[in-house]
PDB file of C-alpha atoms in Angstrom:
ATOM      1  CA  MET A 280     -10.600  -9.006 -17.954  1.00  0.00           C
ATOM      2  CA  GLU A 281     -12.664 -10.040 -15.310  1.00  0.00           C
ATOM      3  CA  LYS A 282     -14.933  -7.756 -13.269  1.00  0.00           C
ATOM      4  CA  LYS A 283     -14.587  -8.408 -10.252  1.00  0.00           C
ATOM      5  CA  LYS A 284     -16.563  -6.478  -7.433  1.00  0.00           C
ATOM      6  CA  ILE A 285     -15.264  -4.788  -5.239  1.00  0.00           C
ATOM      7  CA  ASP A 286     -15.375  -6.311  -1.614  1.00  0.00           C
ATOM      8  CA  ARG A 287     -14.683  -4.295   1.622  1.00  0.00           C
ATOM      9  CA  SER A 288     -16.960  -6.247   3.600  1.00  0.00           C
ATOM     10  CA  ASN A 289     -14.300  -5.994   6.602  1.00  0.00           C
ATOM     11  CA  ARG A 290     -14.481  -2.263   6.635  1.00  0.00           C
ATOM     12  CA  LYS A 291     -17.482  -0.669   9.363  1.00  0.00           C
ATOM     13  CA  SER A 292     -19.748   0.890   7.589  1.00  0.00           C
ATOM     14  CA  TRP A 293     -19.150   4.059   8.573  1.00  0.00           C
ATOM     15  CA  PHE A 294     -16.282   4.127   6.476  1.00  0.00           C
ATOM     16  CA  ARG A 295     -17.913   2.326   3.437  1.00  0.00           C
ATOM     17  CA  ILE A 296     -20.639   5.084   3.142  1.00  0.00           C
ATOM     18  CA  LEU A 297     -18.133   8.021   3.661  1.00  0.00           C
ATOM     19  CA  CYS A 298     -16.060   6.455   0.530  1.00  0.00           C
ATOM     20  CA  ALA A 299     -18.909   5.848  -1.093  1.00  0.00           C
ATOM     21  CA  PHE A 300     -19.418   9.607  -1.076  1.00  0.00           C
ATOM     22  CA  LEU A 301     -14.975  10.027  -2.165  1.00  0.00           C
ATOM     23  CA  LYS A 302     -15.929   8.642  -5.251  1.00  0.00           C
ATOM     24  CA  ILE A 303     -17.602  11.502  -6.159  1.00  0.00           C
ATOM     25  CA  PHE A 304     -14.344  13.744  -6.439  1.00  0.00           C
ATOM     26  CA  VAL A 305     -11.540  10.432  -7.246  1.00  0.00           C
ATOM     27  CA  HIS A 306     -12.897   9.215  -9.830  1.00  0.00           C
ATOM     28  CA  LYS A 307     -12.054   5.602 -11.169  1.00  0.00           C
ATOM     29  CA  ARG A 308      -9.272   4.184 -11.269  1.00  0.00           C
ATOM     30  CA  GLN A 309      -8.706   0.604 -13.422  1.00  0.00           C
ATOM     31  CA  TYR A 310      -6.782  -1.320 -12.556  1.00  0.00           C
ATOM     32  CA  ILE A 311      -5.471  -3.396 -15.834  1.00  0.00           C
ATOM     33  CA  PHE A 312      -3.811  -6.601 -14.723  1.00  0.00           C
ATOM     34  CA  LEU A 313      -0.775  -9.141 -17.469  1.00  0.00           C
ATOM     35  CA  GLY A 314      -1.409 -11.609 -15.635  1.00  0.00           C
ATOM     36  CA  ASP A 315      -4.506 -13.718 -14.626  1.00  0.00           C
ATOM     37  CA  VAL A 316      -6.534 -11.390 -12.234  1.00  0.00           C
ATOM     38  CA  PRO A 317      -5.871 -12.439  -8.379  1.00  0.00           C
ATOM     39  CA  SER A 318      -9.031 -15.287  -7.116  1.00  0.00           C
ATOM     40  CA  ASP A 319     -10.433 -14.653  -4.182  1.00  0.00           C
ATOM     41  CA  LYS A 320      -9.062 -18.073  -2.906  1.00  0.00           C
ATOM     42  CA  GLU A 321      -6.113 -17.147  -3.142  1.00  0.00           C
ATOM     43  CA  THR A 322      -4.031 -15.262   0.061  1.00  0.00           C
ATOM     44  CA  PHE A 323      -1.804 -12.176  -1.351  1.00  0.00           C
ATOM     45  CA  ILE A 324       0.714  -9.717  -0.964  1.00  0.00           C
ATOM     46  CA  LEU A 325       0.318  -6.486  -3.130  1.00  0.00           C
ATOM     47  CA  PHE A 326       3.289  -4.007  -3.786  1.00  0.00           C
ATOM     48  CA  SER A 327       2.537  -0.330  -4.295  1.00  0.00           C
ATOM     49  CA  ASN A 328       3.956   3.124  -4.706  1.00  0.00           C
ATOM     50  CA  HIS A 329       2.333   5.776  -2.832  1.00  0.00           C
ATOM     51  CA  VAL A 330       1.877   8.206  -5.170  1.00  0.00           C
ATOM     52  CA  GLY A 331       1.440  10.762  -1.550  1.00  0.00           C
ATOM     53  CA  ALA A 332      -2.148  10.326  -0.427  1.00  0.00           C
ATOM     54  CA  SER A 333      -3.652   9.441  -3.538  1.00  0.00           C
ATOM     55  CA  GLY A 334      -1.999   6.006  -3.544  1.00  0.00           C
ATOM     56  CA  PRO A 335      -3.797   4.884  -0.511  1.00  0.00           C
ATOM     57  CA  VAL A 336      -6.633   6.626  -1.346  1.00  0.00           C
ATOM     58  CA  ALA A 337      -7.162   4.827  -4.812  1.00  0.00           C
ATOM     59  CA  HIS A 338      -6.714   1.315  -3.373  1.00  0.00           C
ATOM     60  CA  GLU A 339      -9.223   2.191  -0.455  1.00  0.00           C
ATOM     61  CA  LEU A 340     -11.783   3.228  -3.328  1.00  0.00           C
ATOM     62  CA  TYR A 341     -11.928   1.194  -6.382  1.00  0.00           C
ATOM     63  CA  ALA A 342      -8.960  -1.964  -5.789  1.00  0.00           C
ATOM     64  CA  PRO A 343     -11.062  -5.358  -6.750  1.00  0.00           C
ATOM     65  CA  PHE A 344     -10.349  -7.233  -3.308  1.00  0.00           C
ATOM     66  CA  LYS A 345     -10.362  -7.665   0.461  1.00  0.00           C
ATOM     67  CA  PHE A 346      -7.693  -5.863   1.824  1.00  0.00           C
ATOM     68  CA  ARG A 347      -5.539  -4.089   4.855  1.00  0.00           C
ATOM     69  CA  PHE A 348      -3.021  -1.736   5.049  1.00  0.00           C
ATOM     70  CA  TRP A 349       0.345  -1.564   5.851  1.00  0.00           C
ATOM     71  CA  GLY A 350       1.488   2.604   7.360  1.00  0.00           C
ATOM     72  CA  THR A 351       3.851   3.895   9.555  1.00  0.00           C
ATOM     73  CA  TYR A 352       3.009   3.059  13.086  1.00  0.00           C
ATOM     74  CA  GLU A 353       2.908   7.223  13.830  1.00  0.00           C
ATOM     75  CA  MET A 354      -1.355   6.961  12.119  1.00  0.00           C
ATOM     76  CA  THR A 355      -1.998   4.262  14.430  1.00  0.00           C
ATOM     77  CA  GLU A 356      -0.890   6.452  17.433  1.00  0.00           C
ATOM     78  CA  LYS A 357      -2.633   9.079  20.453  1.00  0.00           C
ATOM     79  CA  LEU A 358      -3.207  12.558  18.410  1.00  0.00           C
ATOM     80  CA  SER A 359       0.324  14.934  19.124  1.00  0.00           C
ATOM     81  CA  VAL A 360       1.887  12.037  17.080  1.00  0.00           C
ATOM     82  CA  CYS A 361      -0.259  11.649  14.331  1.00  0.00           C
ATOM     83  CA  TYR A 362       0.055  15.309  13.844  1.00  0.00           C
ATOM     84  CA  LYS A 363       3.933  15.395  14.824  1.00  0.00           C
ATOM     85  CA  TYR A 364       4.222  12.543  12.119  1.00  0.00           C
ATOM     86  CA  PHE A 365       1.653  14.528   9.739  1.00  0.00           C
ATOM     87  CA  THR A 366       3.016  18.290   9.327  1.00  0.00           C
ATOM     88  CA  GLU A 367       6.812  17.774   9.934  1.00  0.00           C
ATOM     89  CA  ILE A 368       7.586  14.357   8.622  1.00  0.00           C
ATOM     90  CA  TYR A 369       4.599  14.253   5.662  1.00  0.00           C
ATOM     91  CA  LEU A 370       3.513  17.532   4.398  1.00  0.00           C
ATOM     92  CA  HIS A 371       7.596  19.339   5.394  1.00  0.00           C
ATOM     93  CA  ASP A 372       9.679  16.682   4.445  1.00  0.00           C
ATOM     94  CA  LYS A 373       7.954  14.835   2.117  1.00  0.00           C
ATOM     95  CA  LYS A 374       5.987  17.195  -0.289  1.00  0.00           C
ATOM     96  CA  GLY A 375       8.020  20.401   0.535  1.00  0.00           C
ATOM     97  CA  MET A 376       5.262  21.987   1.955  1.00  0.00           C
ATOM     98  CA  ASN A 377       6.563  25.232   3.905  1.00  0.00           C
ATOM     99  CA  LEU A 378       6.497  23.872   7.649  1.00  0.00           C
ATOM    100  CA  GLY A 379       4.739  27.197   8.995  1.00  0.00           C
ATOM    101  CA  LEU A 380       2.195  26.140   6.595  1.00  0.00           C
ATOM    102  CA  ALA A 381       1.860  22.304   6.931  1.00  0.00           C
ATOM    103  CA  LYS A 382       1.087  22.383  11.157  1.00  0.00           C
ATOM    104  CA  PHE A 383      -1.803  25.255   9.840  1.00  0.00           C
ATOM    105  CA  LEU A 384      -3.238  22.906   7.620  1.00  0.00           C
ATOM    106  CA  GLY A 385      -2.672  19.724   9.957  1.00  0.00           C
ATOM    107  CA  ALA A 386      -4.416  21.655  12.598  1.00  0.00           C
ATOM    108  CA  LEU A 387      -7.855  21.372  10.339  1.00  0.00           C
ATOM    109  CA  ALA A 388      -6.847  17.905   8.298  1.00  0.00           C
ATOM    110  CA  ILE A 389      -5.039  16.164  11.074  1.00  0.00           C
ATOM    111  CA  PRO A 390      -8.850  14.712  12.809  1.00  0.00           C
ATOM    112  CA  PHE A 391     -10.500  13.345   9.972  1.00  0.00           C
ATOM    113  CA  VAL A 392      -7.449  12.183   8.744  1.00  0.00           C
ATOM    114  CA  ARG A 393      -7.146   9.827  11.500  1.00  0.00           C
ATOM    115  CA  LEU A 394     -10.781   8.998  11.517  1.00  0.00           C
ATOM    116  CA  PHE A 395      -9.516   7.583   7.364  1.00  0.00           C
ATOM    117  CA  TYR A 396      -6.365   6.237   8.681  1.00  0.00           C
ATOM    118  CA  ARG A 397      -8.922   4.116  11.910  1.00  0.00           C
ATOM    119  CA  GLY A 398     -11.271   3.679   8.776  1.00  0.00           C
ATOM    120  CA  MET A 399      -8.818   1.631   6.818  1.00  0.00           C
ATOM    121  CA  LYS A 400      -7.901  -0.598   9.575  1.00  0.00           C
ATOM    122  CA  LEU A 401      -4.071  -0.016   8.727  1.00  0.00           C
ATOM    123  CA  ILE A 402      -1.554  -2.626  10.088  1.00  0.00           C
ATOM    124  CA  PRO A 403       0.529  -0.149  11.299  1.00  0.00           C
ATOM    125  CA  THR A 404       4.933  -0.233  10.906  1.00  0.00           C
ATOM    126  CA  TYR A 405       7.225   0.056  13.482  1.00  0.00           C
ATOM    127  CA  ARG A 406      11.537  -0.271  12.718  1.00  0.00           C
ATOM    128  CA  ASN A 407      12.051  -1.887  16.146  1.00  0.00           C
ATOM    129  CA  ILE A 408      11.295  -5.077  18.678  1.00  0.00           C
ATOM    130  CA  ASN A 409       7.070  -3.677  17.703  1.00  0.00           C
ATOM    131  CA  LEU A 410       7.800  -5.704  14.529  1.00  0.00           C
ATOM    132  CA  VAL A 411       6.341  -8.184  16.067  1.00  0.00           C
ATOM    133  CA  LYS A 412       3.578  -6.459  16.447  1.00  0.00           C
ATOM    134  CA  THR A 413       3.494  -6.109  12.511  1.00  0.00           C
ATOM    135  CA  ILE A 414       3.647  -9.713  12.005  1.00  0.00           C
ATOM    136  CA  SER A 415       1.373 -10.865  14.144  1.00  0.00           C
ATOM    137  CA  LEU A 416      -1.492  -8.537  12.574  1.00  0.00           C
ATOM    138  CA  SER A 417      -0.254  -9.292   9.096  1.00  0.00           C
ATOM    139  CA  MET A 418      -0.820 -13.525  10.165  1.00  0.00           C
ATOM    140  CA  ALA A 419      -3.962 -12.881  11.319  1.00  0.00           C
ATOM    141  CA  SER A 420      -5.270 -10.657   8.569  1.00  0.00           C
ATOM    142  CA  LEU A 421      -3.873 -12.551   6.021  1.00  0.00           C
ATOM    143  CA  SER A 422      -5.060 -16.295   7.624  1.00  0.00           C
ATOM    144  CA  SER A 423      -9.059 -13.892   7.795  1.00  0.00           C
ATOM    145  CA  GLY A 424      -9.313 -13.759   3.977  1.00  0.00           C
ATOM    146  CA  GLU A 425      -7.361 -10.064   3.928  1.00  0.00           C
ATOM    147  CA  ASN A 426      -4.980  -9.376   2.044  1.00  0.00           C
ATOM    148  CA  LEU A 427      -2.153  -7.546   2.432  1.00  0.00           C
ATOM    149  CA  ILE A 428      -1.029  -3.652  -0.133  1.00  0.00           C
ATOM    150  CA  ILE A 429       2.761  -2.294   0.932  1.00  0.00           C
ATOM    151  CA  PHE A 430       3.960   0.409  -0.056  1.00  0.00           C
ATOM    152  CA  PRO A 431       7.322  -0.576   0.202  1.00  0.00           C
ATOM    153  CA  GLU A 432       9.378   2.772  -1.395  1.00  0.00           C
ATOM    154  CA  ASP A 433      11.791   4.432   0.026  1.00  0.00           C
ATOM    155  CA  SER A 434       9.855   8.518   0.228  1.00  0.00           C
ATOM    156  CA  HIS A 435      12.432   9.754   3.140  1.00  0.00           C
ATOM    157  CA  ASP A 436      13.222  12.444   0.250  1.00  0.00           C
ATOM    158  CA  GLY A 437       9.347  12.693  -1.281  1.00  0.00           C
ATOM    159  CA  TYR A 438       7.765  10.881  -3.814  1.00  0.00           C
ATOM    160  CA  HIS A 439       9.289   9.236  -7.156  1.00  0.00           C
ATOM    161  CA  ASP A 440       7.846   8.754 -10.288  1.00  0.00           C
ATOM    162  CA  HIS A 441      11.134   7.232 -10.311  1.00  0.00           C
ATOM    163  CA  LEU A 442      11.465   4.683  -7.317  1.00  0.00           C
ATOM    164  CA  THR A 443      14.398   4.600  -5.858  1.00  0.00           C
ATOM    165  CA  LYS A 444      14.147   2.149  -3.313  1.00  0.00           C
ATOM    166  CA  PHE A 445      12.011  -0.450  -2.019  1.00  0.00           C
ATOM    167  CA  PHE A 446      12.446  -1.476   1.414  1.00  0.00           C
ATOM    168  CA  GLY A 447      12.214  -5.019   1.970  1.00  0.00           C
ATOM    169  CA  GLY A 448      10.065  -6.423   5.389  1.00  0.00           C
ATOM    170  CA  GLY A 449       6.660  -6.682   2.857  1.00  0.00           C
ATOM    171  CA  PHE A 450       9.527  -9.528   1.969  1.00  0.00           C
ATOM    172  CA  PHE A 451       9.786 -11.081   5.405  1.00  0.00           C
ATOM    173  CA  ALA A 452       5.982 -10.476   6.281  1.00  0.00           C
ATOM    174  CA  ALA A 453       5.820 -13.413   3.158  1.00  0.00           C
ATOM    175  CA  GLU A 454       8.559 -15.659   4.859  1.00  0.00           C
ATOM    176  CA  LYS A 455       7.211 -15.549   8.103  1.00  0.00           C
ATOM    177  CA  TYR A 456       3.333 -15.950   6.064  1.00  0.00           C
ATOM    178  CA  CYS A 457       5.008 -19.273   4.612  1.00  0.00           C
ATOM    179  CA  LYS A 458       6.904 -20.429   7.684  1.00  0.00           C
ATOM    180  CA  LYS A 459       3.821 -20.314  10.341  1.00  0.00           C
ATOM    181  CA  PHE A 460       0.785 -21.432   7.587  1.00  0.00           C
ATOM    182  CA  ASN A 461       3.354 -24.237   5.781  1.00  0.00           C
ATOM    183  CA  LYS A 462       2.078 -23.518   2.502  1.00  0.00           C
ATOM    184  CA  ASP A 463       3.065 -20.879  -0.666  1.00  0.00           C
ATOM    185  CA  ILE A 464       2.245 -17.165  -0.894  1.00  0.00           C
ATOM    186  CA  VAL A 465       1.796 -15.103  -4.016  1.00  0.00           C
ATOM    187  CA  LEU A 466       3.097 -11.352  -4.809  1.00  0.00           C
ATOM    188  CA  TYR A 467       1.920  -8.778  -6.854  1.00  0.00           C
ATOM    189  CA  ASN A 468       4.040  -5.654  -8.370  1.00  0.00           C
ATOM    190  CA  SER A 469       2.325  -2.841  -9.725  1.00  0.00           C
ATOM    191  CA  TYR A 470       2.863   0.698 -10.146  1.00  0.00           C
ATOM    192  CA  TYR A 471      -0.072   3.257  -9.878  1.00  0.00           C
ATOM    193  CA  LEU A 472      -0.037   5.813 -12.341  1.00  0.00           C
ATOM    194  CA  LYS A 473      -2.430   8.379 -11.020  1.00  0.00           C
ATOM    195  CA  LYS A 474      -2.326  10.955 -14.315  1.00  0.00           C
ATOM    196  CA  GLN A 475      -3.352   8.415 -16.339  1.00  0.00           C
ATOM    197  CA  LYS A 476      -5.451   7.072 -13.590  1.00  0.00           C
ATOM    198  CA  LEU A 477      -3.807   3.368 -13.766  1.00  0.00           C
ATOM    199  CA  ILE A 478      -2.662   0.948 -11.702  1.00  0.00           C
ATOM    200  CA  VAL A 479      -1.087  -1.888 -13.687  1.00  0.00           C
ATOM    201  CA  VAL A 480       0.152  -4.664 -11.786  1.00  0.00           C
ATOM    202  CA  ASP A 481       2.079  -7.638 -12.607  1.00  0.00           C
ATOM    203  CA  LYS A 482       2.222 -11.261 -13.313  1.00  0.00           C
ATOM    204  CA  GLY A 483       2.347 -12.762  -9.811  1.00  0.00           C
ATOM    205  CA  ILE A 484       5.209 -13.894  -8.436  1.00  0.00           C
ATOM    206  CA  PRO A 485       4.814 -16.749  -5.794  1.00  0.00           C
ATOM    207  CA  PHE A 486       7.424 -16.235  -2.904  1.00  0.00           C
ATOM    208  CA  SER A 487       8.897 -19.992  -2.891  1.00  0.00           C
ATOM    209  CA  GLN A 488      10.573 -18.527  -5.906  1.00  0.00           C
ATOM    210  CA  LEU A 489      11.895 -15.065  -5.092  1.00  0.00           C
ATOM    211  CA  LYS A 490      13.054 -18.136  -2.046  1.00  0.00           C
ATOM    212  CA  THR A 491      15.470 -19.824  -3.990  1.00  0.00           C
ATOM    213  CA  LYS A 492      16.645 -16.939  -5.584  1.00  0.00           C
ATOM    214  CA  TYR A 493      17.657 -15.098  -3.101  1.00  0.00           C
ATOM    215  CA  ASN A 494      17.114 -17.501   0.012  1.00  0.00           C
ATOM    216  CA  ASN A 495      16.711 -15.057   3.052  1.00  0.00           C
ATOM    217  CA  ASN A 496      17.907 -11.399   1.114  1.00  0.00           C
ATOM    218  CA  TYR A 497      14.810 -10.152   1.225  1.00  0.00           C
ATOM    219  CA  GLN A 498      16.989  -6.802  -0.026  1.00  0.00           C
ATOM    220  CA  ALA A 499      17.523  -8.514  -3.015  1.00  0.00           C
ATOM    221  CA  MET A 500      13.268  -9.328  -3.205  1.00  0.00           C
ATOM    222  CA  ALA A 501      13.161  -5.716  -2.431  1.00  0.00           C
ATOM    223  CA  ASP A 502      15.557  -4.154  -5.269  1.00  0.00           C
ATOM    224  CA  GLU A 503      14.494  -7.619  -7.564  1.00  0.00           C
ATOM    225  CA  PHE A 504      10.165  -5.451  -7.172  1.00  0.00           C
ATOM    226  CA  CYS A 505      11.775  -1.798  -7.568  1.00  0.00           C
ATOM    227  CA  LYS A 506      13.284  -2.160 -10.964  1.00  0.00           C
ATOM    228  CA  ARG A 507      10.707  -4.389 -12.423  1.00  0.00           C
ATOM    229  CA  ALA A 508       8.159  -1.527 -10.694  1.00  0.00           C
ATOM    230  CA  ASN A 509       9.643   0.737 -12.955  1.00  0.00           C
ATOM    231  CA  GLU A 510       9.781  -1.000 -15.669  1.00  0.00           C
ATOM    232  CA  ILE A 511       5.793  -1.014 -15.917  1.00  0.00           C
ATOM    233  CA  GLY A 512       5.323   2.460 -15.003  1.00  0.00           C
ATOM    234  CA  ASP A 513       7.376   3.163 -17.941  1.00  0.00           C
ATOM    235  CA  LEU A 514       5.972   1.437 -20.388  1.00  0.00           C
ATOM    236  CA  TYR A 515       2.601   2.153 -19.546  1.00  0.00           C
ATOM    237  CA  ARG A 516       3.066   6.221 -18.784  1.00  0.00           C
ATOM    238  CA  ASN A 517       2.714   7.496 -22.324  1.00  0.00           C
ATOM    239  CA  LYS A 518       1.057   4.621 -23.906  1.00  0.00           C
ATOM    240  CA  LYS A 519      -2.257   5.303 -25.510  1.00  0.00           C
ATOM    241  CA  GLN A 520      -5.224   3.475 -23.708  1.00  0.00           C
TER     242      GLN A 520
END
């Protein structure tokens, strides 16, 4: 497999230094591409499972391409909003931590968490009219050579090895890109196996192919990707390396 240099030229110097330090503690993740390695000349969107905070950190440190993440808008808002989401939703609801302990640990961690999200240049995602802002930032990033990594799983009840549902917002963004720039965009599906330190990336699919199959049914596209992500995870979970 072709080896590619990690390109983080779209991150500020202080953040690249921080990530270099974090690599001491977060050992290298191996990317396995089941098809061609994405070209630097190719604009694409990659879908991945979240695995809590581990997924974003793994991609940020080791993904062999330039990108920006989609992430919940609360983590880009003022400190009080960020703290409430991080403690009550992420630590308590999704990770199952005792609420009192979550609030205590959140008070210690949130300044650093906010700093990390800011360094990643997170694109905030919304569930209302402000989705227009998400799409606008995404189009600007894609047009400048910053690909997108999107975590589409429904994680309201936590993060699971077997993914139960993907949301369709990323496919809506792909549709907007094709219309705005009058060209196709390739979508990559992937599954991150934390224990095995593997990120398996499926063969790319042109959005036009999904459009032909499903028209504008973004949820049907999401369902297909969710099913395939689980197949990839099952295939590599017990596979000897």
